[in-house]
Amino acid sequence: MLQKEEKVLLLRTFQGRTLRIVREHYLRPCVPCHSPLCPQPAACSHDGKLLSSDVTHYVIPDWKVVQDYLEILEFPELKGIIFMQTACQAVQHQRGRRQYNKLRNLLKDARHDCILFANEFQQCCYLPRERGESMEKWQTRSIYNAAVWYYHHCQDRMPIVMVTEDEEAVQQYGSETEGVFVISFKNYLDNFWPDLKAAHELCDSILQSRRERENESQESHGKEYPEHLPLEVLEAGIKSGRYIQGILNVNKHRAQIEAFVRLQGASSKDSDLVSDILIHGMKARNRSIHGDVVVVELLPKNEWKGRTVALCENDCDDKASGESPSEPMPTGRVVGILQKNWRDYVVTFPSKEEDFRVVVRIDSWESTSVYPNGHFVRVLGRIGDLEGEIATILVENSISVIPFSEAQMCEMPVNTPENPWKVSREEEQKRKDLRKSHLVFSIDPKGCEDVDDTLSIRTLNNGNLELGVHIADVTHFVAPNSYIDIEARTRATTYYLADRRYDMLPSVLSADLCSLLGGVDRYAVSIMWELDKTSYEIKEVWYGRTIIRSAYKLFYEAAQELLDGNFSVVDDIPEFKDLDEKSRQAKLEELVWAIGKLTDIARHVRAKRDGCGALELEGVEVRVQLDDKKNIHDLIPKQPLEVHETVAECMILANHWVAKKIWESFPHQALLRQHPPPHQEFFSELRECAKAKGFFIDTRSNKTLADSLDNANDPHDPIVNRLLRSMATQAMSNALYFSTGSCAEEEFHHYGLALDTYTHFTSPIRRYSDIVVHRLLMAAISKDKKMEIKGNLFSNKDLEELCRHINNRNRAAQHSQKQSTELFQCMYFKDKDPATEERCISDGVIYSIRTNGVLVFIPRFGIKGAAYLKNKDGLVISSGPDSRSAWKPGSLQRFQNKITSTTTDGESVTFHLFDHVTVRISVQASRCHSDTIRLEIISNKPYKIPNTELIHQSSPLLKSELVKEVTKSMEEAQLAQEVKVNIIQEEYQEYCQTKGRSLYTLLEEIRDLALLDVSNNYGI
């Protein structure tokens, strides 16, 4: 029987008045306790996680402990943790969405022995707040009362330890109830986990950070930053239009000076602003951090500034350069933060011998402090160590790569030599069997293990064609809300780095049972179109679950060779090796016809999209080439093939038709993908660059832009068109997932693909969005057949939140892939002497002019970077009779499409847009940040390839070769380190010294460093 209570909320309106709201609150006699000791398991209706039965006690953290020590509670060693609803709501309301989501994910994770108990809905646990009682005291009292009830509910068989930071609560409740112990969190760790060193170090770090914060606020009376305005003032200001809401984006190249606020929500629709808002300097940023949702006040127009157009290596160069900024743009200052985006940060920690990458977390940022307060979490590794640098990339992008848990793996099907997986009879009756009727094959990169998609094409009895796209049926193996489904949802995507990948799903699915490998039976979800035999117009479409057996697992290069009529590549296709000549010839003709017909259809489909304004854009994708031992051998920009476009067009067609289907069936809860039109001001540089070559780029629509780019071809230099397309790509908005119930229909359009509806359906092995779309498609098919829809679909609100999460993880995947490629590029060149190594000299193309230098693209390596024409000493570049560059006193003069360097001797050299120059590549090391590629123009003439380099330079450098070489050098360095450790092993044993590096050791070395006399090193 439900018991009705009333909750009274006091809310403040925009006008400052207090509003009293009364809400009904229903209490239940039974709520799930999730304990194996529950005397009434049927009444408690346990579902999901249960606490472990092999613990000696249960731990209940107070609200303050959950807020401050959540990262310690995440330690898998700590078991039997019960999070009370009261504590979770305190985190949600006081620490923001990021911390709250972290807590939610912890509760969902099967690897962690913790549960949520809804104490505020249990009749005996709920306590109304007393008159005059502070929120903090009520929360602690509620949690203690629930702890006592839980102890008695388990029939006094399991001791309860409540951990709190409230000393009064320890005194008041410590000995009040036998079997329920109330102690401080530090005391709990000391007594129950004395050997858990990492938890103790982390706890000490958090306590130290808190003490310093308290001391600082007591001692400092001056304000370094203005106080943030109260929430009600911010909300009223946004509503009235005085303030503007948006997301802060910090320019990583000028982090101390430049940040921009991109308008968000109502601000973007109601504001007259057509560009981002510049936030100039740390004072104006007012303690906000990249990614925060901030509230901005615009400054008067006479205080507006322009973004600096000079190149800089660090933030200090901007002040030293003295260069004039660009045209003034809307400029503002941050007056409040609506949502903090604090995450784990990687910093450099110097020591006597080596520097380390260290993870820290921000705890607060007071207005009295120049810097934020935080605490140490853990050491990642040495600077320059490959694994340490990869770990840095993962942390900086909030990517978790912990192994799949035992509970998740238990849900996986078995496929072993002793117990091979096979198609079940039940599924054979439900699905359309294509194994004997269709020639199905895949075309993927070499070495691909996670084959999501296969294709088929055949002639029907009526003469028409049937085109099929067959996608791995992942949802057959991944049930909604199962442990593996929750984990896949959290990861959202497979993360591809230069030398490795981190899968969204376990390998038994991603590389085996869901991978559409050649010669084995697999479940698929298929779309098959009947096409007119001559016009290729679509007559009919069929969606459904199928059983397929892929006949060939082709790689792109082999498919292209067959398309081009070069049949010698057949020897590299394993499916042809054991065939007699007659069978071989027949099957080869069948396969060549299929690839050719698919290509014809793809050309037709592409032409239709081109007619609507589809864009062909340029992105430099660099592959890292590895050898058998995973050593970096080379860097290679990916070379486009027509067969790439053939496969892509088939996938785009499938995605488009599935989008239409699920939107028609579920107009308010379908997951689609939109690509908004870009802001016109982002095309200004593209238009200027094209104008320098005599081309006009019309950016009024995607159709005019596509036509303009097609016409912007320099017959003497194909790089020009590539660079213009790359600039167009840079100007584009990001494509995003969205729920159809939260977006107007006119906003569904995909600008780049020129399609009215689009989604992602074709890669469920590596994208969670595709899993959601598969479930929607299956529900749509069931709806058409008037069958019951199995499984609950996401509501519009839940789907909107999921889309935000997936979009965030996709950005993280893109950033991590880019950063890992840059890491390997730096490692590849780091050990090479730029003065003698021929590979460090290459041809470059100037694609942008700045006030003190140019931006250069190096086609050989797919590298883009800055080349300075004025150095730190104020010298400018000059060119001698042999076109070799030198530094001399002088000045620079920048024009729209060129820059001229003039020396005091009267010599001058001019660099134009799209000029080819000879560039030396080196690595600029930094103790605090990642290494970066440094480009230096050594000649104003194109690079002439030496005969010894001709073979290498004729084709772009393979990225995998680079990975090969870098990995090899890193392994050698690691081996040398191990030898060094073995030499001093006896010393460790003699003095009983620890081999590990603790935070204390590092801090001691910092103290010693502060006492060293370094004046001689710097010539002081």
Coordinates of C-alpha atoms in Angstrom, one line a residue, residues 78-448:
L78 CA 36.1 -1.8 -2.2
K79 CA 33.1 -4.1 -2.2
G80 CA 29.6 -4.1 -0.7
I81 CA 29.0 -0.3 -1.2
I82 CA 25.4 0.9 -0.9
F83 CA 24.8 4.4 -2.3
M84 CA 21.7 6.0 -0.8
Q85 CA 19.4 7.9 -3.1
T86 CA 19.9 11.0 -0.8
A87 CA 23.6 11.0 -1.4
C88 CA 23.2 10.5 -5.2
Q89 CA 20.8 13.4 -5.4
A90 CA 23.2 15.6 -3.5
V91 CA 25.9 14.8 -6.2
Q92 CA 23.4 15.6 -9.0
H93 CA 22.4 19.0 -7.6
Q94 CA 25.8 20.1 -6.2
R95 CA 28.4 18.6 -8.5
G96 CA 26.8 18.8 -11.9
R97 CA 26.0 16.3 -14.7
R98 CA 29.5 15.0 -15.3
Q99 CA 30.1 13.8 -11.7
Y100 CA 26.5 12.5 -11.6
N101 CA 26.9 10.5 -14.8
K102 CA 30.1 9.1 -13.5
L103 CA 28.3 7.9 -10.4
R104 CA 25.5 6.4 -12.6
N105 CA 28.0 4.6 -14.7
L106 CA 29.7 3.2 -11.6
L107 CA 26.3 1.8 -10.4
K108 CA 25.6 0.2 -13.8
D109 CA 29.1 -1.3 -14.1
A110 CA 29.0 -5.1 -13.3
R111 CA 32.7 -4.9 -12.4
H112 CA 31.9 -2.9 -9.3
D113 CA 30.2 -4.4 -6.3
C114 CA 27.9 -1.4 -5.5
I115 CA 24.1 -0.7 -5.7
L116 CA 21.7 2.1 -5.3
F117 CA 19.1 2.0 -2.5
A118 CA 16.1 4.3 -3.0
N119 CA 15.8 5.2 0.7
E120 CA 13.6 8.3 0.1
F121 CA 10.8 6.0 -1.3
Q122 CA 10.9 3.4 1.5
Q123 CA 8.3 4.0 4.2
C124 CA 10.6 3.3 7.2
C125 CA 13.6 5.1 5.8
Y126 CA 12.0 8.4 4.6
L127 CA 12.5 11.3 7.1
P128 CA 11.0 14.7 6.4
R129 CA 13.2 17.7 6.9
E130 CA 12.6 19.4 10.2
R131 CA 12.0 23.2 10.6
G132 CA 15.3 25.0 10.8
E133 CA 17.3 21.9 9.9
S134 CA 20.1 22.5 7.4
M135 CA 20.1 20.5 4.2
E136 CA 23.5 18.9 5.1
K137 CA 22.3 17.7 8.5
W138 CA 19.1 16.4 7.1
Q139 CA 21.0 14.4 4.4
T140 CA 23.3 12.9 7.0
R141 CA 20.4 12.0 9.3
S142 CA 18.4 10.4 6.4
I143 CA 21.4 8.3 5.3
Y144 CA 22.1 7.1 8.9
N145 CA 18.4 6.2 9.4
A146 CA 18.4 4.2 6.1
A147 CA 21.6 2.5 7.2
V148 CA 19.9 1.4 10.5
W149 CA 16.9 0.1 8.6
Y150 CA 19.1 -1.8 6.1
Y151 CA 20.9 -3.5 9.0
H152 CA 17.7 -4.7 10.5
H153 CA 16.2 -5.6 7.1
C154 CA 19.1 -8.0 6.7
Q155 CA 18.2 -9.5 10.1
D156 CA 21.3 -8.1 11.8
R157 CA 23.5 -10.5 9.9
M158 CA 25.8 -8.0 8.1
P159 CA 27.5 -5.1 9.9
I160 CA 27.0 -1.7 8.4
V161 CA 29.8 0.9 8.3
M162 CA 28.6 4.4 7.5
V163 CA 31.5 6.6 6.5
T164 CA 31.1 10.4 6.9
E165 CA 33.2 13.6 7.1
D166 CA 30.8 15.1 9.7
E167 CA 32.6 14.8 13.1
E168 CA 29.4 15.6 14.9
A169 CA 27.7 12.7 13.2
V170 CA 30.5 10.4 14.2
Q171 CA 30.0 11.5 17.9
Q172 CA 26.2 11.4 17.7
Y173 CA 25.6 8.1 15.9
G174 CA 28.9 6.3 16.4
S175 CA 27.6 4.0 19.2
E176 CA 23.9 4.5 18.9
T177 CA 23.0 1.3 17.1
E178 CA 24.7 -2.0 17.6
G179 CA 26.0 -3.3 14.3
V180 CA 25.9 0.1 12.6
F181 CA 29.3 1.8 12.9
V182 CA 29.8 5.5 12.0
I183 CA 33.4 6.5 11.3
S184 CA 35.4 8.9 9.1
F185 CA 36.4 7.9 5.7
K186 CA 40.1 8.2 6.5
N187 CA 39.6 6.0 9.6
Y188 CA 37.8 3.5 7.5
L189 CA 40.7 3.2 5.0
D190 CA 43.3 3.0 7.8
N191 CA 41.5 0.2 9.6
F192 CA 39.9 -1.8 6.9
W193 CA 42.3 -1.3 3.9
P194 CA 45.7 -0.5 5.4
D195 CA 47.5 -2.2 2.4
L196 CA 45.6 -0.4 -0.3
K197 CA 48.4 2.0 -1.0
A198 CA 46.9 3.7 -4.0
A199 CA 43.7 4.6 -2.1
H200 CA 45.7 6.0 0.8
E201 CA 47.8 8.2 -1.5
L202 CA 44.7 9.4 -3.3
C203 CA 42.9 10.2 0.0
D204 CA 45.9 12.1 1.3
S205 CA 46.1 14.1 -2.0
I206 CA 42.4 15.0 -1.7
L207 CA 42.7 16.0 2.0
Q208 CA 45.8 18.1 1.2
S209 CA 44.0 19.8 -1.6
R210 CA 41.0 20.6 0.7
R211 CA 43.3 22.0 3.4
E212 CA 45.1 24.2 1.0
R213 CA 41.8 25.5 -0.4
E214 CA 40.5 26.3 3.1
N215 CA 43.7 28.0 4.1
E216 CA 43.8 30.0 0.9
S217 CA 40.2 31.3 1.3
Q218 CA 41.0 32.3 4.9
E219 CA 44.3 34.1 4.1
S220 CA 43.4 35.8 0.8
H221 CA 41.3 38.9 1.0
G222 CA 41.9 40.2 -2.5
K223 CA 39.9 38.9 -5.5
E224 CA 41.8 37.6 -8.5
Y225 CA 38.5 37.2 -10.4
P226 CA 35.0 38.7 -10.1
E227 CA 32.5 36.5 -8.4
H228 CA 30.1 34.6 -10.6
L229 CA 26.5 35.9 -10.6
P230 CA 23.8 33.9 -8.8
L231 CA 21.9 31.4 -10.9
E232 CA 18.6 33.3 -10.8
V233 CA 20.3 36.4 -12.1
L234 CA 22.0 34.5 -14.9
E235 CA 18.7 32.9 -16.0
A236 CA 16.8 36.2 -15.9
G237 CA 19.6 37.8 -17.9
I238 CA 19.5 35.1 -20.6
K239 CA 15.7 35.4 -20.8
S240 CA 15.9 39.2 -21.2
G241 CA 18.7 39.0 -23.7
R242 CA 21.3 40.9 -21.6
Y243 CA 23.4 37.7 -21.3
I244 CA 24.2 35.0 -23.8
Q245 CA 24.6 31.3 -23.1
G246 CA 27.1 29.2 -24.9
I247 CA 29.9 26.6 -24.8
L248 CA 33.5 27.8 -24.2
N249 CA 36.1 26.7 -26.7
V250 CA 39.7 27.5 -25.8
N251 CA 42.2 28.0 -28.6
K252 CA 44.9 25.4 -27.6
H253 CA 47.6 27.4 -29.4
R254 CA 46.8 30.5 -27.4
A255 CA 45.3 29.0 -24.3
Q256 CA 46.1 32.0 -22.1
I257 CA 44.7 34.6 -24.5
E258 CA 42.0 33.4 -26.8
A259 CA 38.8 31.5 -26.2
F260 CA 35.5 31.6 -28.0
V261 CA 31.9 31.1 -27.0
R262 CA 29.7 29.3 -29.5
L263 CA 26.0 30.2 -29.0
Q264 CA 23.8 27.5 -27.6
G265 CA 20.0 27.0 -27.2
A266 CA 17.8 30.0 -27.2
S267 CA 20.8 32.4 -27.4
S268 CA 21.7 31.1 -30.9
K269 CA 18.2 31.7 -32.2
D270 CA 17.3 35.0 -30.5
S271 CA 20.7 36.7 -31.0
D272 CA 21.6 38.9 -33.9
L273 CA 25.2 37.7 -33.7
V274 CA 26.4 35.7 -36.7
S275 CA 29.8 34.7 -35.2
D276 CA 31.3 33.3 -32.1
I277 CA 32.1 35.6 -29.1
L278 CA 35.8 36.2 -28.4
I279 CA 36.8 35.9 -24.7
H280 CA 40.2 37.7 -24.6
G281 CA 42.5 36.9 -21.6
M282 CA 42.1 34.9 -18.4
K283 CA 40.4 37.7 -16.5
A284 CA 37.6 37.8 -19.0
R285 CA 37.4 34.0 -18.9
N286 CA 36.7 34.2 -15.2
R287 CA 37.8 30.6 -14.1
S288 CA 35.8 28.9 -16.9
I289 CA 37.4 25.9 -18.6
H290 CA 37.2 24.5 -22.1
G291 CA 33.8 22.8 -22.6
D292 CA 32.0 24.7 -19.8
V293 CA 28.5 26.0 -20.5
V294 CA 29.0 29.7 -19.7
V295 CA 27.0 32.9 -19.5
V296 CA 28.6 35.8 -21.3
E297 CA 28.0 39.6 -21.2
L298 CA 29.0 41.4 -24.4
L299 CA 31.4 44.3 -24.0
P300 CA 30.7 47.7 -25.6
K301 CA 31.8 47.8 -29.3
N302 CA 34.7 50.1 -28.6
E303 CA 36.2 47.3 -26.5
W304 CA 35.8 44.6 -29.1
K305 CA 39.0 42.9 -30.2
G306 CA 40.1 40.7 -33.1
R307 CA 41.7 37.3 -33.0
T308 CA 45.4 37.4 -33.6
V309 CA 46.5 36.3 -37.0
A310 CA 50.2 35.8 -36.2
L311 CA 51.6 32.3 -35.8
C312 CA 52.8 31.5 -32.3
E313 CA 54.6 28.6 -30.7
N314 CA 53.2 29.4 -27.3
D315 CA 50.9 31.9 -25.7
C316 CA 53.7 34.3 -24.8
D317 CA 54.7 34.8 -28.4
D318 CA 51.5 36.7 -29.1
K319 CA 52.5 39.6 -26.9
A320 CA 56.1 39.6 -28.2
S321 CA 55.2 39.6 -31.8
G322 CA 53.5 43.0 -31.7
E323 CA 51.4 42.1 -34.8
S324 CA 48.1 43.7 -35.3
P325 CA 45.0 41.5 -34.8
S326 CA 42.3 40.9 -37.4
E327 CA 39.0 42.8 -37.7
P328 CA 37.3 43.3 -34.4
M329 CA 34.6 40.7 -33.5
P330 CA 32.0 40.5 -30.8
T331 CA 33.9 40.3 -27.5
G332 CA 32.6 39.5 -24.0
R333 CA 33.4 38.4 -20.5
V334 CA 32.1 35.4 -18.6
V335 CA 29.8 36.3 -15.7
G336 CA 28.7 32.8 -14.7
I337 CA 29.0 29.1 -15.3
L338 CA 25.9 27.0 -15.8
Q339 CA 27.6 23.6 -16.2
K340 CA 31.2 22.7 -15.4
N341 CA 33.0 20.4 -17.8
W342 CA 35.8 19.4 -15.4
R343 CA 37.5 16.1 -16.2
D344 CA 40.8 14.3 -15.6
Y345 CA 43.7 16.4 -16.8
V346 CA 47.3 15.2 -17.6
V347 CA 50.1 17.5 -16.4
T348 CA 53.9 17.2 -16.4
F349 CA 55.6 16.4 -13.1
P350 CA 59.3 17.1 -13.2
S351 CA 61.8 15.1 -11.1
K352 CA 65.6 14.9 -10.8
E353 CA 66.2 12.4 -13.6
E354 CA 63.0 12.3 -15.7
D355 CA 59.7 14.0 -16.2
F356 CA 56.4 12.2 -15.7
R357 CA 52.9 12.5 -17.0
V358 CA 50.6 12.7 -14.0
V359 CA 46.7 12.7 -13.8
V360 CA 45.1 15.4 -11.7
R361 CA 41.6 16.4 -10.9
I362 CA 40.2 19.9 -10.2
D363 CA 38.3 20.3 -6.9
S364 CA 37.5 24.0 -7.0
W365 CA 38.5 27.4 -8.4
E366 CA 38.0 30.2 -5.9
S367 CA 37.8 33.8 -7.0
T368 CA 40.8 34.5 -4.6
S369 CA 43.1 32.2 -6.5
V370 CA 44.9 32.7 -9.8
Y371 CA 44.9 28.9 -10.3
P372 CA 42.4 26.1 -9.7
N373 CA 42.8 23.7 -6.7
G374 CA 43.0 20.0 -7.3
H375 CA 44.6 16.8 -6.3
F376 CA 46.9 14.1 -7.7
V377 CA 45.3 10.9 -9.0
R378 CA 48.1 8.7 -10.5
V379 CA 51.3 8.6 -12.6
L380 CA 50.8 7.6 -16.2
G381 CA 54.5 7.1 -17.2
R382 CA 57.6 8.9 -18.4
I383 CA 57.5 11.6 -21.0
G384 CA 58.3 10.2 -24.4
D385 CA 57.4 6.6 -23.5
L386 CA 55.0 5.3 -26.1
E387 CA 52.6 3.6 -23.7
G388 CA 52.6 6.6 -21.4
E389 CA 51.9 9.0 -24.2
I390 CA 49.0 6.8 -25.5
A391 CA 47.6 6.7 -21.9
T392 CA 47.8 10.5 -21.9
I393 CA 45.7 10.7 -25.1
L394 CA 43.1 8.3 -23.6
V395 CA 42.9 10.3 -20.3
E396 CA 42.7 13.7 -22.1
N397 CA 39.8 12.4 -24.1
S398 CA 38.1 10.6 -21.2
I399 CA 38.4 7.2 -22.9
S400 CA 38.1 4.2 -20.6
V401 CA 39.7 1.0 -21.9
I402 CA 39.4 -1.4 -19.0
P403 CA 38.9 -5.0 -20.0
F404 CA 35.3 -6.4 -20.4
S405 CA 34.1 -7.9 -17.1
E406 CA 33.4 -11.5 -16.3
A407 CA 29.6 -10.7 -16.0
Q408 CA 29.7 -9.2 -19.5
M409 CA 31.7 -12.0 -21.0
C410 CA 29.2 -14.6 -19.5
E411 CA 26.6 -13.1 -21.8
M412 CA 28.6 -13.9 -24.9
P413 CA 28.0 -16.9 -27.1
V414 CA 30.6 -19.6 -27.3
N415 CA 32.6 -20.4 -30.4
T416 CA 35.5 -22.8 -29.9
P417 CA 36.9 -25.8 -31.8
E418 CA 35.3 -28.0 -29.2
N419 CA 32.0 -26.2 -29.2
P420 CA 31.6 -24.4 -32.5
W421 CA 28.8 -21.9 -33.0
K422 CA 26.2 -22.7 -35.6
V423 CA 22.9 -21.3 -37.0
S424 CA 19.9 -22.5 -34.9
R425 CA 16.9 -24.1 -36.4
E426 CA 14.6 -21.5 -34.8
E427 CA 16.5 -18.7 -36.6
E428 CA 16.5 -20.6 -39.9
Q429 CA 12.7 -20.5 -39.8
K430 CA 12.5 -16.8 -38.9
R431 CA 15.1 -15.5 -41.4
K432 CA 15.4 -15.4 -45.2
D433 CA 18.2 -17.7 -46.2
L434 CA 20.5 -16.2 -48.8
R435 CA 23.4 -18.7 -48.5
K436 CA 22.6 -20.5 -51.8
S437 CA 20.8 -17.9 -53.8
H438 CA 23.1 -14.8 -53.5
L439 CA 26.7 -14.1 -54.2
V440 CA 27.7 -12.1 -51.1
F441 CA 31.1 -10.6 -50.6
S442 CA 32.9 -7.9 -48.6
I443 CA 35.4 -5.2 -49.6
D444 CA 37.5 -3.8 -46.7
P445 CA 41.0 -2.6 -45.8
K446 CA 43.8 -5.1 -45.6
G447 CA 43.9 -6.8 -42.2
C448 CA 40.3 -5.8 -41.3

